[in-house]
């Protein structure tokens, strides 16, 4: 996302399956921010305030979670942090 300056899930299900994930259900949360808005507690609070993102965080069937973070210039902001959280399970 940093390289292309885009913020989208794209073909998430295809990507995660190509990575070898064979779970029945998969999900993904994305976030980006600068400064205090890029801190973990801020991002989790924003996700918890969104019904769809909250459902991913709290789904009892998810057993595998992967988190990625990259810092760079995004949306015209130097020092921006882009985060992905991927979930898999039943």
JSON list of N, CA and C in Angstrom, two decimals, residues 1-12 15 28-34 37-38 42-44 46-47 50 52-53 68-70 72-77 80-86:
[
{"chain": "A", "resi": 1, "resn": "UNK", "atom": "N", "xyz": [0.82, -1.19, 0.00]},
{"chain": "A", "resi": 1, "resn": "UNK", "atom": "CA", "xyz": [0.00, 0.00, 0.00]},
{"chain": "A", "resi": 1, "resn": "UNK", "atom": "C", "xyz": [0.86, 1.25, 0.00]},
{"chain": "A", "resi": 2, "resn": "UNK", "atom": "N", "xyz": [1.98, 1.22, 0.73]},
{"chain": "A", "resi": 2, "resn": "UNK", "atom": "CA", "xyz": [2.88, 2.38, 0.71]},
{"chain": "A", "resi": 2, "resn": "UNK", "atom": "C", "xyz": [3.44, 2.60, -0.69]},
{"chain": "A", "resi": 3, "resn": "UNK", "atom": "N", "xyz": [3.85, 1.52, -1.33]},
{"chain": "A", "resi": 3, "resn": "UNK", "atom": "CA", "xyz": [4.48, 1.63, -2.65]},
{"chain": "A", "resi": 3, "resn": "UNK", "atom": "C", "xyz": [3.52, 2.23, -3.67]},
{"chain": "A", "resi": 4, "resn": "UNK", "atom": "N", "xyz": [2.26, 1.83, -3.62]},
{"chain": "A", "resi": 4, "resn": "UNK", "atom": "CA", "xyz": [1.28, 2.30, -4.61]},
{"chain": "A", "resi": 4, "resn": "UNK", "atom": "C", "xyz": [0.42, 3.45, -4.11]},
{"chain": "A", "resi": 5, "resn": "UNK", "atom": "N", "xyz": [0.59, 3.83, -2.86]},
{"chain": "A", "resi": 5, "resn": "UNK", "atom": "CA", "xyz": [-0.18, 4.91, -2.23]},
{"chain": "A", "resi": 5, "resn": "UNK", "atom": "C", "xyz": [-1.68, 4.66, -2.37]},
{"chain": "A", "resi": 6, "resn": "UNK", "atom": "N", "xyz": [-2.08, 3.41, -2.12]},
{"chain": "A", "resi": 6, "resn": "UNK", "atom": "CA", "xyz": [-3.49, 3.05, -2.15]},
{"chain": "A", "resi": 6, "resn": "UNK", "atom": "C", "xyz": [-3.86, 2.43, -0.81]},
{"chain": "A", "resi": 7, "resn": "UNK", "atom": "N", "xyz": [-5.10, 2.56, -0.45]},
{"chain": "A", "resi": 7, "resn": "UNK", "atom": "CA", "xyz": [-5.58, 2.02, 0.81]},
{"chain": "A", "resi": 7, "resn": "UNK", "atom": "C", "xyz": [-6.81, 1.19, 0.51]},
{"chain": "A", "resi": 8, "resn": "UNK", "atom": "N", "xyz": [-6.61, -0.10, 0.31]},
{"chain": "A", "resi": 8, "resn": "UNK", "atom": "CA", "xyz": [-7.72, -0.98, -0.08]},
{"chain": "A", "resi": 8, "resn": "UNK", "atom": "C", "xyz": [-7.37, -2.43, 0.25]},
{"chain": "A", "resi": 9, "resn": "UNK", "atom": "N", "xyz": [-8.41, -3.22, 0.48]},
{"chain": "A", "resi": 9, "resn": "UNK", "atom": "CA", "xyz": [-8.22, -4.64, 0.72]},
{"chain": "A", "resi": 9, "resn": "UNK", "atom": "C", "xyz": [-7.81, -5.38, -0.54]},
{"chain": "A", "resi": 10, "resn": "UNK", "atom": "N", "xyz": [-8.26, -4.91, -1.67]},
{"chain": "A", "resi": 10, "resn": "UNK", "atom": "CA", "xyz": [-7.94, -5.59, -2.93]},
{"chain": "A", "resi": 10, "resn": "UNK", "atom": "C", "xyz": [-8.45, -7.02, -2.90]},
{"chain": "A", "resi": 11, "resn": "UNK", "atom": "N", "xyz": [-7.70, -7.92, -3.50]},
{"chain": "A", "resi": 11, "resn": "UNK", "atom": "CA", "xyz": [-8.08, -9.34, -3.57]},
{"chain": "A", "resi": 11, "resn": "UNK", "atom": "C", "xyz": [-7.56, -10.05, -2.32]},
{"chain": "A", "resi": 12, "resn": "UNK", "atom": "N", "xyz": [-8.02, -9.60, -1.16]},
{"chain": "A", "resi": 12, "resn": "UNK", "atom": "CA", "xyz": [-7.50, -10.13, 0.10]},
{"chain": "A", "resi": 12, "resn": "UNK", "atom": "C", "xyz": [-7.64, -11.64, 0.22]},
{"chain": "A", "resi": 15, "resn": "UNK", "atom": "N", "xyz": [-5.13, -13.37, -1.88]},
{"chain": "A", "resi": 15, "resn": "UNK", "atom": "CA", "xyz": [-3.77, -13.17, -1.33]},
{"chain": "A", "resi": 15, "resn": "UNK", "atom": "C", "xyz": [-3.51, -14.07, -0.14]},
{"chain": "A", "resi": 28, "resn": "UNK", "atom": "N", "xyz": [-9.84, -9.19, 7.39]},
{"chain": "A", "resi": 28, "resn": "UNK", "atom": "CA", "xyz": [-8.71, -8.27, 7.39]},
{"chain": "A", "resi": 28, "resn": "UNK", "atom": "C", "xyz": [-9.17, -6.90, 7.88]},
{"chain": "A", "resi": 29, "resn": "UNK", "atom": "N", "xyz": [-8.38, -6.32, 8.75]},
{"chain": "A", "resi": 29, "resn": "UNK", "atom": "CA", "xyz": [-8.55, -4.93, 9.16]},
{"chain": "A", "resi": 29, "resn": "UNK", "atom": "C", "xyz": [-7.35, -4.14, 8.67]},
{"chain": "A", "resi": 30, "resn": "UNK", "atom": "N", "xyz": [-7.60, -2.95, 8.14]},
{"chain": "A", "resi": 30, "resn": "UNK", "atom": "CA", "xyz": [-6.54, -2.04, 7.69]},
{"chain": "A", "resi": 30, "resn": "UNK", "atom": "C", "xyz": [-6.63, -0.74, 8.47]},
{"chain": "A", "resi": 31, "resn": "UNK", "atom": "N", "xyz": [-5.50, -0.11, 8.62]},
{"chain": "A", "resi": 31, "resn": "UNK", "atom": "CA", "xyz": [-5.48, 1.21, 9.25]},
{"chain": "A", "resi": 31, "resn": "UNK", "atom": "C", "xyz": [-4.23, 1.95, 8.82]},
{"chain": "A", "resi": 32, "resn": "UNK", "atom": "N", "xyz": [-4.27, 3.26, 8.91]},
{"chain": "A", "resi": 32, "resn": "UNK", "atom": "CA", "xyz": [-3.06, 4.05, 8.73]},
{"chain": "A", "resi": 32, "resn": "UNK", "atom": "C", "xyz": [-3.22, 5.33, 9.55]},
{"chain": "A", "resi": 33, "resn": "UNK", "atom": "N", "xyz": [-2.10, 5.86, 9.96]},
{"chain": "A", "resi": 33, "resn": "UNK", "atom": "CA", "xyz": [-2.13, 7.07, 10.75]},
{"chain": "A", "resi": 33, "resn": "UNK", "atom": "C", "xyz": [-0.76, 7.67, 10.89]},
{"chain": "A", "resi": 34, "resn": "UNK", "atom": "N", "xyz": [-0.73, 8.84, 11.49]},
{"chain": "A", "resi": 34, "resn": "UNK", "atom": "CA", "xyz": [0.51, 9.57, 11.73]},
{"chain": "A", "resi": 34, "resn": "UNK", "atom": "C", "xyz": [0.51, 9.99, 13.20]},
{"chain": "A", "resi": 37, "resn": "UNK", "atom": "N", "xyz": [-2.07, 8.97, 16.19]},
{"chain": "A", "resi": 37, "resn": "UNK", "atom": "CA", "xyz": [-3.10, 8.19, 15.50]},
{"chain": "A", "resi": 37, "resn": "UNK", "atom": "C", "xyz": [-2.54, 6.90, 14.90]},
{"chain": "A", "resi": 38, "resn": "UNK", "atom": "N", "xyz": [-1.23, 6.75, 14.93]},
{"chain": "A", "resi": 38, "resn": "UNK", "atom": "CA", "xyz": [-0.59, 5.53, 14.43]},
{"chain": "A", "resi": 38, "resn": "UNK", "atom": "C", "xyz": [-0.22, 4.58, 15.56]},
{"chain": "A", "resi": 42, "resn": "UNK", "atom": "N", "xyz": [-4.69, 3.61, 19.65]},
{"chain": "A", "resi": 42, "resn": "UNK", "atom": "CA", "xyz": [-5.57, 4.44, 18.84]},
{"chain": "A", "resi": 42, "resn": "UNK", "atom": "C", "xyz": [-6.21, 3.64, 17.72]},
{"chain": "A", "resi": 43, "resn": "UNK", "atom": "N", "xyz": [-5.41, 2.82, 17.07]},
{"chain": "A", "resi": 43, "resn": "UNK", "atom": "CA", "xyz": [-5.92, 2.02, 15.96]},
{"chain": "A", "resi": 43, "resn": "UNK", "atom": "C", "xyz": [-6.94, 1.00, 16.46]},
{"chain": "A", "resi": 44, "resn": "UNK", "atom": "N", "xyz": [-6.65, 0.32, 17.54]},
{"chain": "A", "resi": 44, "resn": "UNK", "atom": "CA", "xyz": [-7.60, -0.66, 18.08]},
{"chain": "A", "resi": 44, "resn": "UNK", "atom": "C", "xyz": [-8.89, 0.03, 18.51]},
{"chain": "A", "resi": 46, "resn": "UNK", "atom": "N", "xyz": [-10.23, 2.71, 17.17]},
{"chain": "A", "resi": 46, "resn": "UNK", "atom": "CA", "xyz": [-10.98, 3.02, 15.95]},
{"chain": "A", "resi": 46, "resn": "UNK", "atom": "C", "xyz": [-11.63, 1.75, 15.41]},
{"chain": "A", "resi": 47, "resn": "UNK", "atom": "N", "xyz": [-10.89, 0.64, 15.39]},
{"chain": "A", "resi": 47, "resn": "UNK", "atom": "CA", "xyz": [-11.46, -0.62, 14.93]},
{"chain": "A", "resi": 47, "resn": "UNK", "atom": "C", "xyz": [-12.63, -1.05, 15.81]},
{"chain": "A", "resi": 50, "resn": "UNK", "atom": "N", "xyz": [-15.96, 0.53, 14.97]},
{"chain": "A", "resi": 50, "resn": "UNK", "atom": "CA", "xyz": [-16.56, 0.15, 13.69]},
{"chain": "A", "resi": 50, "resn": "UNK", "atom": "C", "xyz": [-17.14, -1.25, 13.81]},
{"chain": "A", "resi": 52, "resn": "UNK", "atom": "N", "xyz": [-17.93, -3.62, 11.68]},
{"chain": "A", "resi": 52, "resn": "UNK", "atom": "CA", "xyz": [-17.28, -4.67, 10.88]},
{"chain": "A", "resi": 52, "resn": "UNK", "atom": "C", "xyz": [-15.88, -4.99, 11.41]},
{"chain": "A", "resi": 53, "resn": "UNK", "atom": "N", "xyz": [-15.11, -3.96, 11.75]},
{"chain": "A", "resi": 53, "resn": "UNK", "atom": "CA", "xyz": [-13.76, -4.20, 12.26]},
{"chain": "A", "resi": 53, "resn": "UNK", "atom": "C", "xyz": [-13.82, -4.85, 13.64]},
{"chain": "A", "resi": 68, "resn": "UNK", "atom": "N", "xyz": [0.87, -6.86, 10.30]},
{"chain": "A", "resi": 68, "resn": "UNK", "atom": "CA", "xyz": [2.00, -6.25, 9.59]},
{"chain": "A", "resi": 68, "resn": "UNK", "atom": "C", "xyz": [1.95, -4.75, 9.74]},
{"chain": "A", "resi": 69, "resn": "UNK", "atom": "N", "xyz": [3.12, -4.13, 9.79]},
{"chain": "A", "resi": 69, "resn": "UNK", "atom": "CA", "xyz": [3.21, -2.69, 9.96]},
{"chain": "A", "resi": 69, "resn": "UNK", "atom": "C", "xyz": [4.38, -2.19, 9.14]},
{"chain": "A", "resi": 70, "resn": "UNK", "atom": "N", "xyz": [4.15, -1.08, 8.44]},
{"chain": "A", "resi": 70, "resn": "UNK", "atom": "CA", "xyz": [5.21, -0.49, 7.65]},
{"chain": "A", "resi": 70, "resn": "UNK", "atom": "C", "xyz": [5.12, 1.03, 7.78]},
{"chain": "A", "resi": 72, "resn": "UNK", "atom": "N", "xyz": [6.35, 4.87, 6.40]},
{"chain": "A", "resi": 72, "resn": "UNK", "atom": "CA", "xyz": [6.86, 5.57, 5.22]},
{"chain": "A", "resi": 72, "resn": "UNK", "atom": "C", "xyz": [5.98, 6.76, 4.91]},
{"chain": "A", "resi": 73, "resn": "UNK", "atom": "N", "xyz": [6.05, 7.21, 3.68]},
{"chain": "A", "resi": 73, "resn": "UNK", "atom": "CA", "xyz": [5.21, 8.32, 3.24]},
{"chain": "A", "resi": 73, "resn": "UNK", "atom": "C", "xyz": [3.94, 7.74, 2.65]},
{"chain": "A", "resi": 74, "resn": "UNK", "atom": "N", "xyz": [2.81, 8.20, 3.15]},
{"chain": "A", "resi": 74, "resn": "UNK", "atom": "CA", "xyz": [1.52, 7.70, 2.68]},
{"chain": "A", "resi": 74, "resn": "UNK", "atom": "C", "xyz": [0.52, 8.85, 2.70]},
{"chain": "A", "resi": 75, "resn": "UNK", "atom": "N", "xyz": [-0.24, 8.99, 1.63]},
{"chain": "A", "resi": 75, "resn": "UNK", "atom": "CA", "xyz": [-1.24, 10.05, 1.58]},
{"chain": "A", "resi": 75, "resn": "UNK", "atom": "C", "xyz": [-0.64, 11.44, 1.74]},
{"chain": "A", "resi": 76, "resn": "UNK", "atom": "N", "xyz": [0.63, 11.58, 1.37]},
{"chain": "A", "resi": 76, "resn": "UNK", "atom": "CA", "xyz": [1.30, 12.86, 1.50]},
{"chain": "A", "resi": 76, "resn": "UNK", "atom": "C", "xyz": [1.90, 13.13, 2.87]},
{"chain": "A", "resi": 77, "resn": "UNK", "atom": "N", "xyz": [1.81, 12.16, 3.78]},
{"chain": "A", "resi": 77, "resn": "UNK", "atom": "CA", "xyz": [2.33, 12.32, 5.14]},
{"chain": "A", "resi": 77, "resn": "UNK", "atom": "C", "xyz": [3.59, 11.49, 5.32]},
{"chain": "A", "resi": 80, "resn": "UNK", "atom": "N", "xyz": [4.14, 8.16, 8.10]},
{"chain": "A", "resi": 80, "resn": "UNK", "atom": "CA", "xyz": [2.85, 7.48, 8.29]},
{"chain": "A", "resi": 80, "resn": "UNK", "atom": "C", "xyz": [3.09, 6.00, 8.54]},
{"chain": "A", "resi": 81, "resn": "UNK", "atom": "N", "xyz": [2.20, 5.38, 9.29]},
{"chain": "A", "resi": 81, "resn": "UNK", "atom": "CA", "xyz": [2.26, 3.96, 9.57]},
{"chain": "A", "resi": 81, "resn": "UNK", "atom": "C", "xyz": [1.02, 3.32, 8.96]},
{"chain": "A", "resi": 82, "resn": "UNK", "atom": "N", "xyz": [1.24, 2.26, 8.17]},
{"chain": "A", "resi": 82, "resn": "UNK", "atom": "CA", "xyz": [0.14, 1.49, 7.57]},
{"chain": "A", "resi": 82, "resn": "UNK", "atom": "C", "xyz": [0.14, 0.11, 8.26]},
{"chain": "A", "resi": 83, "resn": "UNK", "atom": "N", "xyz": [-1.02, -0.33, 8.73]},
{"chain": "A", "resi": 83, "resn": "UNK", "atom": "CA", "xyz": [-1.12, -1.58, 9.48]},
{"chain": "A", "resi": 83, "resn": "UNK", "atom": "C", "xyz": [-2.16, -2.47, 8.82]},
{"chain": "A", "resi": 84, "resn": "UNK", "atom": "N", "xyz": [-1.83, -3.76, 8.74]},
{"chain": "A", "resi": 84, "resn": "UNK", "atom": "CA", "xyz": [-2.81, -4.76, 8.34]},
{"chain": "A", "resi": 84, "resn": "UNK", "atom": "C", "xyz": [-2.90, -5.79, 9.45]},
{"chain": "A", "resi": 85, "resn": "UNK", "atom": "N", "xyz": [-4.09, -6.25, 9.72]},
{"chain": "A", "resi": 85, "resn": "UNK", "atom": "CA", "xyz": [-4.32, -7.35, 10.65]},
{"chain": "A", "resi": 85, "resn": "UNK", "atom": "C", "xyz": [-5.17, -8.38, 9.90]},
{"chain": "A", "resi": 86, "resn": "UNK", "atom": "N", "xyz": [-4.63, -9.57, 9.73]},
{"chain": "A", "resi": 86, "resn": "UNK", "atom": "CA", "xyz": [-5.33, -10.65, 9.02]},
{"chain": "A", "resi": 86, "resn": "UNK", "atom": "C", "xyz": [-5.75, -11.72, 9.99]}
]
